[in-house]
Amino acid sequence: MKKWFAVIGNPISHSLSPNMHETWLKQLSIEASYIPIQVEQDHLEQAVKSLKLLGCSGWNVTVPFKEEIIPFLDEVDDSAKGIGAVNTVVKTLENKYIGYNTDGLGFIESLGSIKSDHNILMIGAGGAARGIAHAFKSLGFTQLTIANRTLEKAKVLGDELKIGQAVTLEEAENTLNKFDIVVQTTPLGMKNNDASLPIKLNLLKGNAIVADIVYNPLVTPFLEEAKKYNVQTINGLGMLVHQGALAFSYWNGVKPDTNGMIQQLIEQIGGNYVNR
Ligand code: NAP
């Protein structure tokens, strides 16, 4: 049977994943397809049963089902268990469906070459931040500071990881010159959202790397501000493409072209994606 993959979520029509995976499948001459499936809120269990029955070769999971899907899978990989969320499901040769999380590792791959002794500041302590923090830990990073509007949530994540220290947004702002990498993970700056900055950047280190995981717009107000200090900036498209590439390699045993895909998506969605 021809292999087929899917992405499930709600809403799903905006997802860039079908286009990305279809392109990679074609580039690598893999006979398979990848389809978006919108699942209604109360129908997740039935949807997972159907995907299994229909022999889906693997699927991505997006908002709002990343946590909720865990009990319906046959197994969950340790890292996804730690994060408490799954974004990729892989079918094994024994027809078991195993959950993984490639979001955090995908984000770190998008940073290019960084060193495990780099001092990292992460702004935000939500779902995406949790995946990224766990991935930093799994790769041996030991200096991670989590700044969040709700300090308690940053403390919970920091305590859980044992490598993370929690601070307020104000403390992060006042000690910014300590950090080599600054990662913005809140939805601030996303289209149709509040465009204010979570922290001021005037104390940014000269050679810092500043990343924002929001990719619509491609250059967020946070990255626009960082560019004024002539530091390296990284937008959220790299995370999207690299998490997809990892999922693709779990399913097909081969790593697709990530740089070409980032260029293709930039051309496809336009320099700034959606103007606010
Ligand atoms: P989430 O679980 O809802 O977490 C949101 C985080 O942002 C929380 O820490 C929250 O702080 C903080 N926050 C929200 N509004 C804020 C404000 N006005 N001021 C300061 N902090 C604020 O969301 P998520 O799933 O982590 O997603 C976050 C963003 O990442 C979204 O924009 C999403 O599109 C993007 N994302 C991108 C990718 C990618 O592939 N590039 C992947 C996943 C997510 P509190 O704890 O105080 O509420």
Coordinates of C-alpha atoms in Angstrom, one line a residue, residues 60-271:
N60 CA 1.9 15.3 13.0
V61 CA -0.2 16.6 15.8
T62 CA -0.8 20.3 16.3
V63 CA -2.9 22.7 18.5
P64 CA -5.0 21.8 20.5
F65 CA -4.3 18.0 20.6
K66 CA -0.5 17.8 21.5
E67 CA -1.2 16.8 25.2
E68 CA -4.6 15.2 24.8
I69 CA -3.4 12.6 22.3
I70 CA -1.0 10.8 24.7
P71 CA -3.5 8.3 26.2
F72 CA -4.6 7.2 22.8
L73 CA -1.1 6.2 21.5
D74 CA 0.5 2.7 22.0
E75 CA 3.7 4.2 23.5
V76 CA 5.3 7.6 24.1
D77 CA 9.0 8.2 23.8
D78 CA 10.7 9.3 27.1
S79 CA 11.4 12.9 25.9
A80 CA 7.8 13.5 24.8
K81 CA 6.6 12.0 28.1
G82 CA 8.8 14.5 30.0
I83 CA 7.5 17.4 27.9
G84 CA 3.9 16.0 28.3
A85 CA 3.2 16.7 24.6
V86 CA 3.5 14.8 21.3
N87 CA 3.8 16.5 17.8
T88 CA 4.8 13.4 15.8
V89 CA 3.4 9.9 15.7
V90 CA 5.4 7.1 14.1
K91 CA 4.1 3.7 13.0
T92 CA 6.5 0.8 13.7
L93 CA 7.0 -2.4 11.7
E94 CA 4.8 -4.1 14.4
N95 CA 2.0 -1.6 13.6
K96 CA 2.4 0.2 16.9
Y97 CA 2.0 4.0 17.0
I98 CA 4.6 5.8 19.1
G99 CA 4.5 9.5 20.0
Y100 CA 7.6 11.8 19.8
N101 CA 8.2 15.5 20.2
T102 CA 10.4 17.1 17.6
D103 CA 9.5 20.8 18.4
G104 CA 12.4 21.5 20.8
L105 CA 15.1 19.7 18.9
G106 CA 13.8 21.3 15.8
F107 CA 14.2 24.7 17.4
I108 CA 17.7 24.0 18.5
E109 CA 18.7 22.8 15.0
S110 CA 17.4 26.1 13.6
L111 CA 20.0 28.0 15.7
G112 CA 22.9 26.4 13.8
S113 CA 26.1 25.8 15.6
I114 CA 25.9 26.8 19.3
K115 CA 27.8 25.5 22.3
S116 CA 26.5 23.7 25.3
D117 CA 28.2 26.2 27.6
H118 CA 26.2 29.1 26.1
N119 CA 24.1 31.0 28.7
I120 CA 20.5 30.9 27.5
L121 CA 17.6 33.1 28.4
M122 CA 14.2 31.8 27.5
I123 CA 11.2 34.2 27.7
G124 CA 7.9 32.4 28.3
A125 CA 7.1 29.1 30.1
G126 CA 4.2 27.7 28.0
G127 CA 3.9 24.6 25.9
A128 CA 6.5 25.5 23.2
A129 CA 9.0 26.8 25.9
R130 CA 8.6 23.5 27.7
G131 CA 9.6 21.5 24.6
I132 CA 12.6 23.7 23.9
A133 CA 13.8 23.7 27.6
H134 CA 13.7 19.9 27.7
A135 CA 15.6 19.7 24.4
F136 CA 18.3 22.0 25.7
K137 CA 18.6 19.8 28.7
S138 CA 18.7 16.6 26.6
L139 CA 21.6 18.1 24.6
G140 CA 23.7 18.8 27.7
F141 CA 23.1 22.5 28.1
T142 CA 23.4 23.6 31.7
Q143 CA 22.8 27.3 31.9
L144 CA 19.1 28.1 31.3
T145 CA 17.2 31.0 32.8
I146 CA 13.4 31.0 32.3
A147 CA 11.7 34.4 32.5
N148 CA 7.9 34.4 32.6
R149 CA 5.1 36.9 33.3
T150 CA 3.7 34.3 35.8
L151 CA 6.9 33.5 37.8
E152 CA 5.4 30.4 39.3
K153 CA 5.1 28.7 35.9
A154 CA 8.8 29.4 35.2
K155 CA 9.7 28.0 38.7
V156 CA 7.8 24.8 38.0
L157 CA 9.6 24.3 34.7
G158 CA 13.0 25.2 36.2
D159 CA 12.6 22.8 39.1
E160 CA 11.4 20.0 36.9
L161 CA 14.5 20.4 34.6
K162 CA 17.0 21.0 37.4
I163 CA 19.1 23.1 35.1
G164 CA 16.7 26.1 35.0
Q165 CA 16.6 29.2 37.1
A166 CA 13.4 31.2 37.1
V167 CA 13.3 35.0 37.0
T168 CA 10.7 37.8 36.4
L169 CA 10.6 39.6 33.1
E170 CA 12.1 42.6 34.8
E171 CA 15.0 40.7 36.2
A172 CA 15.7 39.2 32.8
E173 CA 15.7 42.7 31.3
N174 CA 18.1 44.0 33.9
T175 CA 20.6 41.2 33.6
L176 CA 20.4 40.7 29.8
N177 CA 24.1 41.3 29.2
K178 CA 24.8 37.8 30.8
F179 CA 23.1 35.9 28.0
D180 CA 24.5 34.5 24.8
I181 CA 21.2 33.3 23.4
V182 CA 17.8 34.9 24.0
V183 CA 14.7 32.9 22.9
Q184 CA 11.3 34.6 22.7
T185 CA 8.5 32.0 23.1
T186 CA 5.4 34.1 23.9
P187 CA 2.8 34.9 21.3
L188 CA 3.6 38.6 21.6
G189 CA 4.2 40.1 18.2
M190 CA 2.2 37.4 16.4
K191 CA -0.3 38.7 13.7
N192 CA -3.5 40.0 15.3
N193 CA -1.8 39.9 18.7
D194 CA -0.3 42.4 21.1
A195 CA 2.8 43.9 19.4
S196 CA 4.6 45.0 22.6
L197 CA 7.9 43.5 23.6
P198 CA 8.1 41.1 26.6
I199 CA 11.4 42.8 27.7
K200 CA 13.5 45.8 26.6
L201 CA 16.7 44.8 24.8
N202 CA 19.0 47.8 25.6
L203 CA 21.4 45.6 27.7
L204 CA 21.8 43.0 25.0
K205 CA 25.3 41.4 24.7
G206 CA 27.1 42.5 21.5
N207 CA 27.5 39.0 20.0
A208 CA 24.2 37.5 21.3
I209 CA 21.9 35.4 19.2
V210 CA 18.2 36.5 19.4
A211 CA 15.5 34.0 18.3
D212 CA 11.8 34.4 18.1
I213 CA 9.7 31.2 17.6
V214 CA 6.8 33.2 16.2
Y215 CA 6.9 33.1 12.3
N216 CA 4.0 35.2 11.3
P217 CA 5.2 37.8 10.7
L218 CA 8.7 36.6 9.9
V219 CA 10.3 39.6 11.4
T220 CA 8.5 40.2 14.7
P221 CA 8.7 43.5 16.6
F222 CA 11.1 41.6 19.0
L223 CA 13.4 40.7 16.1
E224 CA 13.1 44.2 14.6
E225 CA 14.2 45.6 18.0
A226 CA 17.1 43.2 18.2
K227 CA 18.3 44.1 14.7
K228 CA 18.9 47.6 16.0
Y229 CA 21.8 46.2 18.1
N230 CA 23.4 44.4 15.1
V231 CA 23.1 41.0 16.6
Q232 CA 22.2 37.7 14.8
T233 CA 18.5 37.2 14.7
I234 CA 16.6 34.0 13.9
N235 CA 12.9 33.8 13.0
G236 CA 10.5 31.0 13.9
L237 CA 10.3 29.5 10.4
G238 CA 13.5 27.5 11.1
M239 CA 11.8 25.8 14.0
L240 CA 8.8 24.9 11.9
V241 CA 11.0 23.4 9.1
H242 CA 13.4 21.6 11.4
Q243 CA 10.7 20.0 13.5
G244 CA 9.1 18.8 10.3
A245 CA 12.4 17.5 8.9
L246 CA 13.0 15.5 12.1
A247 CA 9.4 14.0 11.8
F248 CA 10.1 13.3 8.1
S249 CA 13.3 11.5 8.9
Y250 CA 11.6 9.3 11.6
W251 CA 9.0 8.2 9.0
N252 CA 11.2 7.9 6.0
G253 CA 14.7 7.2 7.3
V254 CA 16.2 10.2 5.3
K255 CA 16.7 13.8 6.2
P256 CA 15.1 16.3 3.7
D257 CA 16.6 19.6 2.5
T258 CA 15.9 22.2 5.3
N259 CA 17.7 25.2 3.9
G260 CA 15.9 24.9 0.5
M261 CA 12.6 24.6 2.3
I262 CA 13.1 27.7 4.4
Q263 CA 13.9 29.7 1.2
Q264 CA 10.8 28.2 -0.5
L265 CA 8.5 29.1 2.3
I266 CA 9.9 32.6 2.5
E267 CA 9.2 33.1 -1.2
Q268 CA 5.8 31.4 -0.9
I269 CA 4.5 33.3 2.1
G270 CA 6.2 36.6 1.3
G271 CA 9.0 38.6 3.0

